[in-house]
XYZ file of C-alpha atoms in Angstrom:
371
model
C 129.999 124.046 150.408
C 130.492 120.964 148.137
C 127.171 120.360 148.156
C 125.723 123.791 147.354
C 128.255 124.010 144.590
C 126.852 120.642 142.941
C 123.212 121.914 143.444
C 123.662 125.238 142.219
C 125.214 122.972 138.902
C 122.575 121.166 138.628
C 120.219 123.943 138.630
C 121.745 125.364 136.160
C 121.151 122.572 133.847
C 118.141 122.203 134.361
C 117.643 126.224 133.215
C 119.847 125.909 130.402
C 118.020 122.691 129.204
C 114.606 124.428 129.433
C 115.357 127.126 127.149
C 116.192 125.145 124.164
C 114.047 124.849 121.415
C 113.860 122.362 118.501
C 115.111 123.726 115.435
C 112.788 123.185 112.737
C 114.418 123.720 109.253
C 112.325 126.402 106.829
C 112.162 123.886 104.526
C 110.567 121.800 106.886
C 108.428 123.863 108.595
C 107.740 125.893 105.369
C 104.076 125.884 104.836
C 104.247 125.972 100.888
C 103.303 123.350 99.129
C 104.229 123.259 94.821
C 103.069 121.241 92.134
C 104.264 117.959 90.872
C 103.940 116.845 87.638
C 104.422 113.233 86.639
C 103.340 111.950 83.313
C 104.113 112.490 79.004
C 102.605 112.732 75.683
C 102.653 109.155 74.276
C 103.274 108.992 70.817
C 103.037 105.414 70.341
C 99.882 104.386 68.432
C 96.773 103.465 70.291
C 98.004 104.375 73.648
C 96.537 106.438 76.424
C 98.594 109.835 77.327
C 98.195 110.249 81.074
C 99.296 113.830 83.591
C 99.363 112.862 87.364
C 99.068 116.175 89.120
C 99.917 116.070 93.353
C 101.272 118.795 95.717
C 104.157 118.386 97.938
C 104.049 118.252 101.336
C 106.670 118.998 104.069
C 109.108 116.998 105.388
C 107.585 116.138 108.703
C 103.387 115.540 106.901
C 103.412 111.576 107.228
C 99.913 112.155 105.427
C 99.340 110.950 101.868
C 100.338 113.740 99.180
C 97.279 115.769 98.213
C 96.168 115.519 94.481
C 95.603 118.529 92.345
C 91.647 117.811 90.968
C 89.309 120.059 89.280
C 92.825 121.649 87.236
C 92.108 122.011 83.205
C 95.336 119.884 81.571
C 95.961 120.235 77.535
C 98.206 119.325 75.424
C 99.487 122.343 72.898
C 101.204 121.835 69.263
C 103.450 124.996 67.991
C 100.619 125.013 65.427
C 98.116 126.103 67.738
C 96.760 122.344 68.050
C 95.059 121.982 71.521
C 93.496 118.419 72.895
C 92.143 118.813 76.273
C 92.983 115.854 78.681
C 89.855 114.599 80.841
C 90.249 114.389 84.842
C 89.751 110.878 86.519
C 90.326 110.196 89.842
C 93.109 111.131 92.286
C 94.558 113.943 90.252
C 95.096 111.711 86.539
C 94.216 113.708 83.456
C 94.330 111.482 80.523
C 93.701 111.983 76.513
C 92.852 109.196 74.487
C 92.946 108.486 70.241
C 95.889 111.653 69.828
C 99.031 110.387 68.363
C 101.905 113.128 68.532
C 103.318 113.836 64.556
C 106.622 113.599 64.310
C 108.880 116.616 63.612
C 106.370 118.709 66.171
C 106.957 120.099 69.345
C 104.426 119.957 71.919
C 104.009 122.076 75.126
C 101.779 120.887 78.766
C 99.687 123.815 79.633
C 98.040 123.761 83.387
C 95.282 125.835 85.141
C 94.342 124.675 88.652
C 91.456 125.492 90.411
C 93.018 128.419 92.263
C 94.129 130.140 89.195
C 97.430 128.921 88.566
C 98.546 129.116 85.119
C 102.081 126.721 84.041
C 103.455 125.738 80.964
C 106.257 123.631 79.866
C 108.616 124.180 77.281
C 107.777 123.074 73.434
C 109.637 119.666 73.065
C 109.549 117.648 70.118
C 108.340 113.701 69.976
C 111.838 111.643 70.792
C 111.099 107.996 70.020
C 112.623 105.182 72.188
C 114.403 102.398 70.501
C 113.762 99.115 71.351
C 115.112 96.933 74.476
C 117.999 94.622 72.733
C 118.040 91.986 75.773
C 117.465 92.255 79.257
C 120.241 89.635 81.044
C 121.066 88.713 84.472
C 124.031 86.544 85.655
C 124.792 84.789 89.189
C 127.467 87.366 90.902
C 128.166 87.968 94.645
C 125.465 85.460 96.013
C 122.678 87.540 94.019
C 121.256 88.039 90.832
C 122.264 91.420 89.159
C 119.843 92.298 85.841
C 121.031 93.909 83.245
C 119.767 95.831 80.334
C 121.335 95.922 76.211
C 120.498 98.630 73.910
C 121.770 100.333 70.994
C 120.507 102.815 68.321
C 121.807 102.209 65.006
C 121.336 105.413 63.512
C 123.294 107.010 66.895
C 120.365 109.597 67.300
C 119.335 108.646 70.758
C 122.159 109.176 72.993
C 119.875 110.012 76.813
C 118.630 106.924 78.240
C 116.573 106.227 81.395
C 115.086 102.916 82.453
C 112.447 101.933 85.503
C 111.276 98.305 86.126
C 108.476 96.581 87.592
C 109.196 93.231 89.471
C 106.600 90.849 90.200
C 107.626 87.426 92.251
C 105.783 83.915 92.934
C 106.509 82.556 96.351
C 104.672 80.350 99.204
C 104.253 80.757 103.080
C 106.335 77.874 104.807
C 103.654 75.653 105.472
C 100.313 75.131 103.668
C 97.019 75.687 105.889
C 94.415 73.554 104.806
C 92.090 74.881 107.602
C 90.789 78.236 109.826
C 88.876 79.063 112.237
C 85.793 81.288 111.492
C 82.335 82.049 113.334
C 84.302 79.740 116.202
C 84.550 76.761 113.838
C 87.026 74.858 112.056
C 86.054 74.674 108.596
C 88.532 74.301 105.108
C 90.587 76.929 103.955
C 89.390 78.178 101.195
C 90.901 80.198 98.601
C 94.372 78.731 99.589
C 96.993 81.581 100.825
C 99.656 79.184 100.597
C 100.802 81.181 96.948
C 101.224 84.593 96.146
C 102.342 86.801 93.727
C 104.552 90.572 95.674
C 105.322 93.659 93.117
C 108.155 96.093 93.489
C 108.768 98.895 91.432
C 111.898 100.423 91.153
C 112.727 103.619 93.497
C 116.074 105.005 92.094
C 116.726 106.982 88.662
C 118.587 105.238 86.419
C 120.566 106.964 83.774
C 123.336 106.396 81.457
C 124.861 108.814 77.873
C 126.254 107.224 75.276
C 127.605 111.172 74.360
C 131.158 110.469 74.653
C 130.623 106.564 72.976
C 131.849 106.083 69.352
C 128.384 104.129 69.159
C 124.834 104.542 70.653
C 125.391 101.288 72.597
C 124.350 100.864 76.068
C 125.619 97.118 77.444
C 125.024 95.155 80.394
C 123.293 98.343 82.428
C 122.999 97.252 85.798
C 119.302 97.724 86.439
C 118.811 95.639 89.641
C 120.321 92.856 92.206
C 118.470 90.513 94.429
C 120.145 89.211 96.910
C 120.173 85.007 96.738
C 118.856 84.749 99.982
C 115.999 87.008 99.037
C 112.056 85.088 99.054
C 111.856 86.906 95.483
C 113.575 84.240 94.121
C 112.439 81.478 95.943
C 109.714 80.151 93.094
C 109.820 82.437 89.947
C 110.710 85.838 89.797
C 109.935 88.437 86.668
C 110.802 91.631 85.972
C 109.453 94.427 83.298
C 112.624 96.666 82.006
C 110.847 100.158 80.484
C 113.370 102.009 78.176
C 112.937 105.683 77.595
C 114.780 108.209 75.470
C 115.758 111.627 76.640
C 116.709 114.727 75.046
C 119.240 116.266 76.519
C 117.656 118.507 78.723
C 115.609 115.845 80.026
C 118.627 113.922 80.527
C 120.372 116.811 82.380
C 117.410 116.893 84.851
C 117.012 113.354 86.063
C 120.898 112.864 86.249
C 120.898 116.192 88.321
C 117.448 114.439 90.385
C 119.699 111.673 91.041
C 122.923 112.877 92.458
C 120.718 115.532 94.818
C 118.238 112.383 96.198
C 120.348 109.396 95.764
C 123.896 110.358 96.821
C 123.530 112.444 100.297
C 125.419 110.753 102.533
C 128.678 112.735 103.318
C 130.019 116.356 102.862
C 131.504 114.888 100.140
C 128.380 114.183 98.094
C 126.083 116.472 96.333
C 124.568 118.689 98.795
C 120.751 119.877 98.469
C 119.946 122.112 95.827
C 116.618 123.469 93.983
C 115.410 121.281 91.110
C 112.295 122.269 89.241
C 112.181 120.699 85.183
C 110.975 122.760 82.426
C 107.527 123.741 83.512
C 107.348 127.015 84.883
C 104.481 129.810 86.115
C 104.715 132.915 83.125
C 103.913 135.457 85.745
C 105.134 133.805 88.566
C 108.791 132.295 88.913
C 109.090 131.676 92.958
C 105.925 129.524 92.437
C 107.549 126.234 91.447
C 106.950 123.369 89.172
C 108.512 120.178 90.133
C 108.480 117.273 87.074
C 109.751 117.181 83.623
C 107.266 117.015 80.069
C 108.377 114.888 77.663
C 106.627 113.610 74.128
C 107.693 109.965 73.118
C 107.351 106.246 73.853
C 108.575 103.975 75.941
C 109.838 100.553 74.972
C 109.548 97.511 77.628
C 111.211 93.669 78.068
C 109.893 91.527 80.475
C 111.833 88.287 81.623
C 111.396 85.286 83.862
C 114.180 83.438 86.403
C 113.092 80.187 87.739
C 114.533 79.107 91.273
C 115.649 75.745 89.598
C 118.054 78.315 87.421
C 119.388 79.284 90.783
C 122.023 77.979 93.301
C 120.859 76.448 96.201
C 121.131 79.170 98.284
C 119.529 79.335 101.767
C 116.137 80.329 100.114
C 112.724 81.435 101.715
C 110.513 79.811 102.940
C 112.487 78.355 105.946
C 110.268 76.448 108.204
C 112.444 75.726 110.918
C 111.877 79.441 112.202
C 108.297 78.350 112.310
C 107.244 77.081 115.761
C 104.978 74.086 115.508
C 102.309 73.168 118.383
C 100.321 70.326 118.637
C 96.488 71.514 120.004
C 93.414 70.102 120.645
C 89.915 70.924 119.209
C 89.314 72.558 122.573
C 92.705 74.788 122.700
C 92.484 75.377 118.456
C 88.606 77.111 119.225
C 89.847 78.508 122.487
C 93.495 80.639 121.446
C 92.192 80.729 117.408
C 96.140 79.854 116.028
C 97.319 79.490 112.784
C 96.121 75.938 111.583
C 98.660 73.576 109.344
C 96.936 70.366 109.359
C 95.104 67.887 111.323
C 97.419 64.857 112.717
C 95.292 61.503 112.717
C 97.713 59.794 114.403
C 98.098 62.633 117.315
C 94.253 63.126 116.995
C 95.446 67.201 117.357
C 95.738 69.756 115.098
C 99.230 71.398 113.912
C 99.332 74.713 114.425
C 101.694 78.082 114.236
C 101.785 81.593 113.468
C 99.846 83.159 110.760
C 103.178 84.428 108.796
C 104.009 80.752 108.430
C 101.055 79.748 106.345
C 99.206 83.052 105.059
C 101.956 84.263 102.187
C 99.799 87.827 102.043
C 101.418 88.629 105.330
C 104.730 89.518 103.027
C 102.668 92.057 101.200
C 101.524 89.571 98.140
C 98.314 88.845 96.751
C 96.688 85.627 95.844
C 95.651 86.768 92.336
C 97.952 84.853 89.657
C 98.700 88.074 86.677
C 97.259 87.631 83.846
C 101.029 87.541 82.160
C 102.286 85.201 84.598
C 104.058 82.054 82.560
């Protein structure tokens, strides 16, 4: 009887377990896909103004997101003023030799290919004022960067920064030769150097609204850890400053909290965020980005390793295994080759992350700002 009981059990299980379904979310089974809009008007003289237009994709499409092409992109003054942006590639739209006036308000007009028709709200030209200092101090076995601002005339108020990083660093050992066409010949370019890039992936924000002054100080903008390969030769980073108007402020701060700070029941919970471009004759057909008119003011700064503590900094060789190979065995398994030992009459050799620096996602191509 014990035994019929525990089958019958298990049989049970097994029914119950083959009629359950994955749930799949609308949202991420949903088959709509709405435009993004990433790009502003650049007032600043002699600059290019460039639209990126992309659809979305759901949350389970590991594919690249689409870009809207063939759409017709201009740029509309209250005045009836209308400059047409040209299409590139990938879904840009730029517009070259148009400087906004200030005291006008400007609106983004889009038709795509499929007949969609958006517009953004008329917003005037908000000019950025310029990066004070861009700082960074040793704290907590990192670096932390900060950003200084003010505006004297207390006008600005909405701030929002993004950085690019770019970093100088070596492989652990340099290769002075390869193996190609099943000979050992020199090495040549070198990959002993390279130069990574990061760009910042959170929103930063910060009000001065309830300030006596338009001052922003010490803003922390990033931290590398001291252990980090970043900082292991020179590391540089280029702080852009933009001014918001309030509305524009409202939106990124509200971008943030939804996309930054889910974590707990506690935290913002998910919630529909569109901007201020919107369909006319269409309001469930969303419009995800924010148009603004104005300029954006940069700093860039450098932090040499000598600077720097001597922290336990990349590139460690010790977690590089070293072999000792003949001619034969170097042509025969095609390692990673360090050197040639006279006195061993063998060749040093490891793996290819200890001597090619590219492996860490870093080019060999010194920038042209590079100091």
């Amino acid at each position: 009887m014990i035994i019929k009981i525990k089958y019958l059990t298990f049989s049970l299980l097994l029914l119950l377990a083959s009629c359950v379904d994955p749930y799949r979310p609308p949202e991420i089974a949903e088959p709509d896909s709405y435009l993004v809009v990433n790009g502003y008007f650049n007032s600043a003289p002699g600059t290019t103004t460039t639209i990126q237009l992309a659809r979305t994709q759901n949350l389970a499409d590991k594919k690249t997101p689409v870009a809207e092409t063939k759409a017709q992109v201009s740029i509309e003054s209250k005045n009836k003023v209308i400059y047409a942006l040209k299409e590139g590639t990938g879904g840009a739209y730029t517009l070259s030799g148009v400087t906004p006036q200030v005291g006008e308000t400007y609106r983004l007009h889009i038709r795509t290919a499929k007949g969609g028709d958006y517009y953004s709200e008329y917003v005037p030209v908000v000019a950025t004022p310029p990066v004070d200092s861009v700082s960074w101090r040793v704290e907590n076995d990192g670096v932390q960067i900060n950003v200084n601002t003010h505006d004297p005339k207390n006008n600005t108020r909405y701030y929002r920064w993004e950085f690019e990083s770019t970093f100088e660093y070596t492989a652990p050992f340099f290769s002075s030769y390869e193996v190609k066409s099943n000979q050992i010949i020199n090495r040549n370019p070198s990959v002993y150097r390279c130069w990574g890039n990061e760009n910042s992936a959170n929103i930063m924000t910060f009000s001065t609204t309830r300030l006596s002054k338009d001052v922003v100080s010490q803003f922390p903008i990033a931290f590398i850890p001291g252990n980090s390969f970043k900082l292991s030769v020179k590391y540089s980073i280029l702080v852009k400053q933009i001014a918001l108007t309030q509305s524009g402020f409202d939106y990124y701060d509200q971008l943030a909290r939804i996309t930054q700070n889910i974590g707990s029941i506690f935290d913002p919970q998910p919630s529909q965020i569109t901007g201020n471009i919107q369909s006319p004759t269409n309001p469930n057909d969303l419009v995800l980005g924010f148009f603004r008119v104005g300029t954006v003011e940069t700093k860039r700064i450098f932090i040499n390793s000598r600077d720097l503590p001597n922290w336990p900094n990349y590139p460690n060789t010790s977690l590089c295994q070293v072999d000792t190979l003949t001619t034969a065995d170097v042509l025969k398994y095609q390692p990673s080759i360090i050197t040639y030992d006279l006195e061993l009459m063998k060749y040093l050799t490891t793996s290819l992350d200890c001597v090619d620096c590219r492996t860490k996602g870093g080019v060999i191509q010194r920038p042209s700002f590079w100091e």
